[in-house]
Short mmCIF file of C-alpha atoms and ligand atoms in Angstrom, two decimals:
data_model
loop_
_atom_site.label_atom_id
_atom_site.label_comp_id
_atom_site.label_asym_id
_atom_site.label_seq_id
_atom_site.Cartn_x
_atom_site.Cartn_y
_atom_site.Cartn_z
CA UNK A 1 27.05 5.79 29.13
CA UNK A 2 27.93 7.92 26.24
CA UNK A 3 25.56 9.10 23.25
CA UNK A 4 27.48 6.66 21.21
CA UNK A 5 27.19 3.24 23.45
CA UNK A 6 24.00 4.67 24.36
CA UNK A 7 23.08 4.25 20.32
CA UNK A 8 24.65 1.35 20.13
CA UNK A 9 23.61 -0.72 23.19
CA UNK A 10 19.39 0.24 22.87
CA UNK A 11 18.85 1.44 18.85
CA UNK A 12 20.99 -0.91 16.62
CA UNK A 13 19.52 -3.87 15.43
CA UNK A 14 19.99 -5.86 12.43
CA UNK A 15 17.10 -5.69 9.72
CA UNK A 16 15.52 -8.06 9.55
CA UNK A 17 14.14 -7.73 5.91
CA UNK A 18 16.22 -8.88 2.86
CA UNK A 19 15.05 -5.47 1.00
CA UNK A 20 17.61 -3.42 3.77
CA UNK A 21 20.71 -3.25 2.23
CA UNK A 22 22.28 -1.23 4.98
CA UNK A 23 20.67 -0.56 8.03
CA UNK A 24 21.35 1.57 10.84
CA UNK A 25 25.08 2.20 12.04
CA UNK A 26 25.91 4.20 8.37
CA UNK A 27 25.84 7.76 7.96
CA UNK A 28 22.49 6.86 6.31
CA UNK A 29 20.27 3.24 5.54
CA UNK A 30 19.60 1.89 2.10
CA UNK A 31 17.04 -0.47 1.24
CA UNK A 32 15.56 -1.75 -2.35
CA UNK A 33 12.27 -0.61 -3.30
CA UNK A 34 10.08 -3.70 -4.41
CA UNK A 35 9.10 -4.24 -7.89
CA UNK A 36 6.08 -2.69 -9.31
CA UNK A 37 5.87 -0.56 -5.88
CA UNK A 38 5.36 2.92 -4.97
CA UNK A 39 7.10 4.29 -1.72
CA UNK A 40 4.49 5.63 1.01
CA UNK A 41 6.05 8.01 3.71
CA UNK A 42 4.90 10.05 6.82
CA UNK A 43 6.42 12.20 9.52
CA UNK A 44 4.43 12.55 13.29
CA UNK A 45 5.60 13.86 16.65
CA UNK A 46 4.90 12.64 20.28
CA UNK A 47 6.19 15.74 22.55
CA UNK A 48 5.80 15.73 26.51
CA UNK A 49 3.64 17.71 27.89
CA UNK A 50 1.60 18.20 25.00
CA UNK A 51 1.01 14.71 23.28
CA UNK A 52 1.66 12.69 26.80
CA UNK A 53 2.36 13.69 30.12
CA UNK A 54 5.21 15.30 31.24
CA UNK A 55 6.52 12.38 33.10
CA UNK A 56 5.64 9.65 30.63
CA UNK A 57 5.99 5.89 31.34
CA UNK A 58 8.83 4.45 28.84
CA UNK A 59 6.33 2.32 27.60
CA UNK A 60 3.63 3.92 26.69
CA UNK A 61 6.06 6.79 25.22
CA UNK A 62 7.46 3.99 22.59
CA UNK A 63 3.82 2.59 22.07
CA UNK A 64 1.84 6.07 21.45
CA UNK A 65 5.20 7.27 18.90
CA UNK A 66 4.81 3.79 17.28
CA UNK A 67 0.60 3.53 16.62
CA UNK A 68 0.50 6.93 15.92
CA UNK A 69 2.80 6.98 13.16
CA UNK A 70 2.54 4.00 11.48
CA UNK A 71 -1.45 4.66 11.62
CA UNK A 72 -0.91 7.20 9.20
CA UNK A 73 0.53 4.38 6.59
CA UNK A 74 -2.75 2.29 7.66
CA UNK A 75 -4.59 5.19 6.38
CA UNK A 76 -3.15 5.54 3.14
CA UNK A 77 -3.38 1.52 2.58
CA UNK A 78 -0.17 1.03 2.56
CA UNK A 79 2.40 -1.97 4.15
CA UNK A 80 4.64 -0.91 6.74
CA UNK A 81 8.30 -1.68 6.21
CA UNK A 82 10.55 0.97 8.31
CA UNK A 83 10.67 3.32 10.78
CA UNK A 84 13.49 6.05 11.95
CA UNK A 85 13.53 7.43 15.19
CA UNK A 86 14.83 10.77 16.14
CA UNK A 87 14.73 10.73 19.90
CA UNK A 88 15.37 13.62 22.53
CA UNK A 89 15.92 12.75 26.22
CA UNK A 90 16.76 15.17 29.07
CA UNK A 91 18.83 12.98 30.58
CA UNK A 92 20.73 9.74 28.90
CA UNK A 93 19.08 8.35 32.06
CA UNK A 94 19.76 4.31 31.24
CA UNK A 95 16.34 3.06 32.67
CA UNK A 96 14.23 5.25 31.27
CA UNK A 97 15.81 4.12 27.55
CA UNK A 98 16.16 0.55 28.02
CA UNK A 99 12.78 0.27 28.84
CA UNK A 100 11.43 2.42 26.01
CA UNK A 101 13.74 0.90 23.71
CA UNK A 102 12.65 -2.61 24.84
CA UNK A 103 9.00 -1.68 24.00
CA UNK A 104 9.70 0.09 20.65
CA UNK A 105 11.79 -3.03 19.00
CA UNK A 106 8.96 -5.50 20.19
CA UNK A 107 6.27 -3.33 18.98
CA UNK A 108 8.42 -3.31 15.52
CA UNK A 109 8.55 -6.91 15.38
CA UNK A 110 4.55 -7.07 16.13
CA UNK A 111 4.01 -4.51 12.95
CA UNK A 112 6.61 -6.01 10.83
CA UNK A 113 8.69 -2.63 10.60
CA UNK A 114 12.42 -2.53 10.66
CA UNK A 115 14.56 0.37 12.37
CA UNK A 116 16.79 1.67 10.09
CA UNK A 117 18.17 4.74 11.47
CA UNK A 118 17.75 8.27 13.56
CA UNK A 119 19.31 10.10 15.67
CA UNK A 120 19.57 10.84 19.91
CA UNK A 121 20.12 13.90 21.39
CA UNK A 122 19.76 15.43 24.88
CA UNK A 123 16.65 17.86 25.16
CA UNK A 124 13.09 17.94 26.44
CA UNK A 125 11.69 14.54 25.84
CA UNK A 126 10.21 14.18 22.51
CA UNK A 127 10.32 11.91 19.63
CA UNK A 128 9.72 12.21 16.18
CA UNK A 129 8.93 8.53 14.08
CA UNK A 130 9.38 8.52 10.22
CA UNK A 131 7.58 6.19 8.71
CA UNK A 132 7.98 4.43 5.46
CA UNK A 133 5.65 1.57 3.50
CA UNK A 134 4.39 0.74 0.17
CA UNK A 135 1.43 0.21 -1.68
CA UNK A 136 1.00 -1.81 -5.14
CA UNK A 137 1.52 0.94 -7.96
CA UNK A 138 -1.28 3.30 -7.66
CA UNK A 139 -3.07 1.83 -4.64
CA UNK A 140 -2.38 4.41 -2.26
CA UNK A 141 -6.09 5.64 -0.97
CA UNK A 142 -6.28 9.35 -0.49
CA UNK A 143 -7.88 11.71 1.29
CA UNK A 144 -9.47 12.97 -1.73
CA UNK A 145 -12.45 11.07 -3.36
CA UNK A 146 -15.24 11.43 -0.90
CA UNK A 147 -18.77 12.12 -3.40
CA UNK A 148 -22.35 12.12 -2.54
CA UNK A 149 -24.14 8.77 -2.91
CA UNK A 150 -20.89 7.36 -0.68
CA UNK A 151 -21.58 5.25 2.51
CA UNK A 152 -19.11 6.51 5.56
CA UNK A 153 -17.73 3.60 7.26
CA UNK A 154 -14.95 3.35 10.45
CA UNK A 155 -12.82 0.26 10.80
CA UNK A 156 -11.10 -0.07 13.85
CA UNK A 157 -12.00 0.08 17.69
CA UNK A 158 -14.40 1.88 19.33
CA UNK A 159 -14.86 5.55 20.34
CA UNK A 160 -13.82 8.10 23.06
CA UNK A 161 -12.25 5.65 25.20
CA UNK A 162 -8.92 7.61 24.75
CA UNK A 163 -10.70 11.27 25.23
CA UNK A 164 -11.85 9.57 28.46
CA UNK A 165 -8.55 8.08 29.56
CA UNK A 166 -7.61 12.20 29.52
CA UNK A 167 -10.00 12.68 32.28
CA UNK A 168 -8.38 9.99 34.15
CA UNK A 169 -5.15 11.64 34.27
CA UNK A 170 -6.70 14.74 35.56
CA UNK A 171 -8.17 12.82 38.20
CA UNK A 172 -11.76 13.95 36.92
CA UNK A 173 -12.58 10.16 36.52
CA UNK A 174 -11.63 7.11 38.18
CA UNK A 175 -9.44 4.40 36.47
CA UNK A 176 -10.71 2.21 33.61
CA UNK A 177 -8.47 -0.34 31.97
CA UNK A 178 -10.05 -0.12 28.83
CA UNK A 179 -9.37 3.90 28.38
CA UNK A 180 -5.95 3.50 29.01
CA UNK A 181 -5.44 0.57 26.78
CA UNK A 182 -7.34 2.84 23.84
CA UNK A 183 -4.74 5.90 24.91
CA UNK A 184 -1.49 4.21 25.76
CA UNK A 185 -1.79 1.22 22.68
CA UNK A 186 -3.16 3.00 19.50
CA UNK A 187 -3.23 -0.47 17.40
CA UNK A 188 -2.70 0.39 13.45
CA UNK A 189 -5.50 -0.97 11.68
CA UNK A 190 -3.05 -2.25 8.64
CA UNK A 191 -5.27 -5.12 7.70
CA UNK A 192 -8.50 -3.09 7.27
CA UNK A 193 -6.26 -0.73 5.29
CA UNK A 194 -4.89 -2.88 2.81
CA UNK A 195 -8.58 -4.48 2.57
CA UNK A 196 -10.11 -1.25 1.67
CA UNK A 197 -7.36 -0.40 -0.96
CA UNK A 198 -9.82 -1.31 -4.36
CA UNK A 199 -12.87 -0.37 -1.94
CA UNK A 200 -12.80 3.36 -0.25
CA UNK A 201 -12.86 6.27 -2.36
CA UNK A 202 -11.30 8.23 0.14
CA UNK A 203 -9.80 7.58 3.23
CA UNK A 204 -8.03 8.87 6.92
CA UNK A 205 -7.13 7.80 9.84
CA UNK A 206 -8.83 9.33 13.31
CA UNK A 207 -6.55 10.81 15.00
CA UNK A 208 -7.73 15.00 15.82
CA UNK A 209 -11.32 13.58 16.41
CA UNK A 210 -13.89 12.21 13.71
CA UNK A 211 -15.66 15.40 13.17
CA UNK A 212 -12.63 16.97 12.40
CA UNK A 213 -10.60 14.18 10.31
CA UNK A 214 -14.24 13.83 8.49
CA UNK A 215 -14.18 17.56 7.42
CA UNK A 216 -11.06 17.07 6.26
CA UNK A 217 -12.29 14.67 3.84
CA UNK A 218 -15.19 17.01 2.90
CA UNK A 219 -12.67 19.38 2.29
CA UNK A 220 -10.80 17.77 -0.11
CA UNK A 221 -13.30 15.88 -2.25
CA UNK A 222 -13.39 17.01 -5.24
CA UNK A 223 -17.52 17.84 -5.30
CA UNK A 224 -18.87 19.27 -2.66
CA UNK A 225 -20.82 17.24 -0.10
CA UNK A 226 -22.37 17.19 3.43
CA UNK A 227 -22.25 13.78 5.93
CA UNK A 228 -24.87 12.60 7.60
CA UNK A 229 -24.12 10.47 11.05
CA UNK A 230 -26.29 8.40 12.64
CA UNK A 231 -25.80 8.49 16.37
CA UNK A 232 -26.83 5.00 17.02
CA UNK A 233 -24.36 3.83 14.60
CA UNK A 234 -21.27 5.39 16.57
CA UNK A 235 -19.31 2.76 18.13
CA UNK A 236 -18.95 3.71 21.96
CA UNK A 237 -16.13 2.78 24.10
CA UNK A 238 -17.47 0.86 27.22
CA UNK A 239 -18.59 2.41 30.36
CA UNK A 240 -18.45 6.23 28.34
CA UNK A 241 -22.22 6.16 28.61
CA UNK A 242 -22.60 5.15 31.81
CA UNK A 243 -19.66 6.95 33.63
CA UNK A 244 -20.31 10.51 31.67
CA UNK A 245 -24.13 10.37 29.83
CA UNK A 246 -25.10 9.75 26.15
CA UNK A 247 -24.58 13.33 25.63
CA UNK A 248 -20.96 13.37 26.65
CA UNK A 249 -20.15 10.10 25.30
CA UNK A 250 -20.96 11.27 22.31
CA UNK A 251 -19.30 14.20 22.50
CA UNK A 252 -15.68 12.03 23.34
CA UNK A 253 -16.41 9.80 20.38
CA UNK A 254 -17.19 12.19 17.45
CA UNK A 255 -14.52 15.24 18.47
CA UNK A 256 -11.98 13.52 20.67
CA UNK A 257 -8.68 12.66 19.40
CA UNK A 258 -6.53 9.64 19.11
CA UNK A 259 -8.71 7.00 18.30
CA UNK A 260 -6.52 6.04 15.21
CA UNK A 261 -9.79 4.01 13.26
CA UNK A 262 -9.92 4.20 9.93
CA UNK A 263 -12.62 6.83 8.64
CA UNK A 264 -13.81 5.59 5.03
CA UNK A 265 -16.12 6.88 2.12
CA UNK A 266 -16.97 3.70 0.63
CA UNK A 267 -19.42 3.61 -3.04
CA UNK A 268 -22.56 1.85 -1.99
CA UNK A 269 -22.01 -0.71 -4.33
CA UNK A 270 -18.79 -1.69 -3.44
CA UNK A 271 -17.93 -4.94 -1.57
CA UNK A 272 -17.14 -3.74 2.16
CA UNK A 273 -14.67 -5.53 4.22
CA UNK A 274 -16.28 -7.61 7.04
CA UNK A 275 -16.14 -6.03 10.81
CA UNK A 276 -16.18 -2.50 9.77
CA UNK A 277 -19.99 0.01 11.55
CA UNK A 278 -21.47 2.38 8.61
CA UNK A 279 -22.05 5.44 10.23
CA UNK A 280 -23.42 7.80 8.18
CA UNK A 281 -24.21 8.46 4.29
CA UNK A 282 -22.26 11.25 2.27
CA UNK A 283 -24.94 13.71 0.61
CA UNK A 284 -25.66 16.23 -1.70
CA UNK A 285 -24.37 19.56 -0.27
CA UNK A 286 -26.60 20.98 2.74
CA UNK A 287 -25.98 23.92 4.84
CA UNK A 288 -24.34 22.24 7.48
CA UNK A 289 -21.25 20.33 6.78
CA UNK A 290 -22.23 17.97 9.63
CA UNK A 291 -25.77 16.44 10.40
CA UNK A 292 -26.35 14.29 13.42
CA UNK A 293 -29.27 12.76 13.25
CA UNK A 294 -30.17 15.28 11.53
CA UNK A 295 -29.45 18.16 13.59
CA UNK A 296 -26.47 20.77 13.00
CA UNK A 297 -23.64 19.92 15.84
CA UNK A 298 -23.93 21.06 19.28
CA UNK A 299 -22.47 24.69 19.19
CA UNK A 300 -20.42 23.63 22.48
CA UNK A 301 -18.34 21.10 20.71
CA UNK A 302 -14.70 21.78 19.88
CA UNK A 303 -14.50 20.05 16.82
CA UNK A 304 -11.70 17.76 17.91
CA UNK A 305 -7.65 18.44 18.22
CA UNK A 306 -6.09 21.37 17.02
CA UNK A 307 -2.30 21.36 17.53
CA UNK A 308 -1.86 24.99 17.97
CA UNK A 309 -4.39 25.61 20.70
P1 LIG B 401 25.53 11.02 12.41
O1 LIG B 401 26.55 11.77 13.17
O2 LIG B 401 25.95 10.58 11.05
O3 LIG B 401 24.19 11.67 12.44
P2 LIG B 401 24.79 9.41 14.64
O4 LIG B 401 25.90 9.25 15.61
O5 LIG B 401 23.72 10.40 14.94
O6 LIG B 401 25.40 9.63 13.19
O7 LIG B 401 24.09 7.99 14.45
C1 LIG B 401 24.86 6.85 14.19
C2 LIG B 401 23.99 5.77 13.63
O8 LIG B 401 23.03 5.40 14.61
C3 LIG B 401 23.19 6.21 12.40
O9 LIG B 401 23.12 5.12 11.52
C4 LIG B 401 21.84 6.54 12.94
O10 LIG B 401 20.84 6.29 11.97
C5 LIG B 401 21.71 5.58 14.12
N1 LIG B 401 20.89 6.12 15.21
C6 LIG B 401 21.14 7.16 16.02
N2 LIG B 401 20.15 7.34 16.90
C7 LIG B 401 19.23 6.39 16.65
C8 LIG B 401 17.97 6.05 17.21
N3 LIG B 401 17.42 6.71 18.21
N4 LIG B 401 17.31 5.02 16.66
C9 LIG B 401 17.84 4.33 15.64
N5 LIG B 401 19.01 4.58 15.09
C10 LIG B 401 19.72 5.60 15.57
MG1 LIG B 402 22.87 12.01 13.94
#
């Protein structure tokens, strides 16, 4: 199979939403921006080798590129509408594609995205997923906003499950279903997003560990502050205590990466969505940036996920 039937046969589909106007197949897609939105819109990468193994099931390939991206619109409160998908394959190998391909439409169904265009080429296997939603005008929760007197809340699934699931695949731990599920199936926590679009005064999704995607909202407010975290508060992934210590399980949940919940600075007299855990309170500035229970960090931690390491 050619590049060409190879596009044709696995990544053309007809949009399904009346806003597409031309979808994929043109030299590029059009669709109509709805009334009284603005236009949200994100780039992300999943390379092999470095963001998934270097033989990486088809399936978890499309579902990883998929939650990963479109986390990033959950983040900024925003609905999903498309994706584009630049794709690089060493071989055209058919198997391989159908599969993935199979798993990325039905995952684009599940999220309510339509593909509306990217591009295939032959090279070391990596993708890269654009990502486009919208928000209401002026809806779109930033980064920036975080002040002392907030409450930090996380809406989404548990921690460290995923930074676990790495120790699996260097055979440092046995199996566990629930660490895979938590690596291979980030789930895009749109809902909570959306719900916390009058509510957060800042926002970000977890994706380089909470430490670090919490500094980065430290960073940016506009007044300085310090976090305090409560370690009971921390939402553990199952079986991290018992398979690897408190000590280590907290370590996975507060720097590992790729847990894709929704970190939040909420005002403490706002009206918080239901299901989310308040972990901690934003303060006046301290010393440390970071208190757990009180304490500075352990000086062993890596933060979380730095992409040039
Ligand atoms: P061009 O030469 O104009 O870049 P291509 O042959 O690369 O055109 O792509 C043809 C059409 O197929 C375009 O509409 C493009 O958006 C779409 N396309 C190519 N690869 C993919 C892919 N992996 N997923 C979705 N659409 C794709
Ligand atoms: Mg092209």
């Amino acid at each position: 199979m050619n590049e060409f039937e190879l596009i044709q046969t696995y990544f053309q589909r007809d949009a399904l939403d009346p806003s597409v106007i031309l979808d994929n197949g043109d030299d590029a897609a059009v669709f109509s921006p709805r009334l009284n939105c603005e236009t949200v819109v994100s780039v992300d990468s999943v390379i092999a080798g470095r963001h998934v193994p270097d033989l990486c099931p088809p399936d978890g390939f499309a579902a990883r590129l998929i939650g990963r991206g479109l986390s990033d619109l959950a983040a900024m409160g925003a609905t999903p509408r498309y994706v584009l998908l630049s794709l690089s394959l060493p071989t055209l190998e058919v198997g391989w594609v159908e599969h993935f391909a199979q798993r990325f439409h039905q995952l684009c169904v599940r999220f309510g995205v339509d593909l509306i265009g990217g591009d295939t080429t032959k090279g070391p296997l990596s993708a890269h997923i654009t990502v486009i939603g919208d928000v209401p005008k002026g809806m779109a929760v930033s980064r920036q906003g975080l002040k002392p007197g907030d409450d930090l809340w996380l809406f989404g699934p548990d921690l460290g499950g995923a930074r676990a699931y790495l120790d699996v695949l260097q055979n440092t731990q046995a199996d566990h279903a629930l660490w895979a599920e938590r690596y291979w199936r980030p789930e895009p926590q749109f809902d909570f997003g959306i719900a916390l679009r009058n509510v957060a005064s800042a926002m970000i999704d977890i994706s380089d560990g909470l430490c670090q995607d919490l500094m980065h909202l430290v960073e940016r407010a506009k007044k300085p502050a310090s976090i305090k975290l409560q370690s009971k508060m921390i939402p553990l992934c199952a079986d991290l205590v018992d398979r690897l210590g408190t000590q280590t399980a907290l370590e996975y949940a507060l720097t590992g990466g790729d847990d894709y919940c929704l970190l939040a600075s909420i005002p403490s007299t706002a009206r918080v969505p239901e299901g989310g855990h308040r972990i901690g309170l934003v303060v006046q500035p301290e010393n440390e940036s970071i208190l757990l229970d009180g304490q500075p960090l352990p000086e062993s931690w890596q933060l979380g996920w730095d992409h040039s390491r």
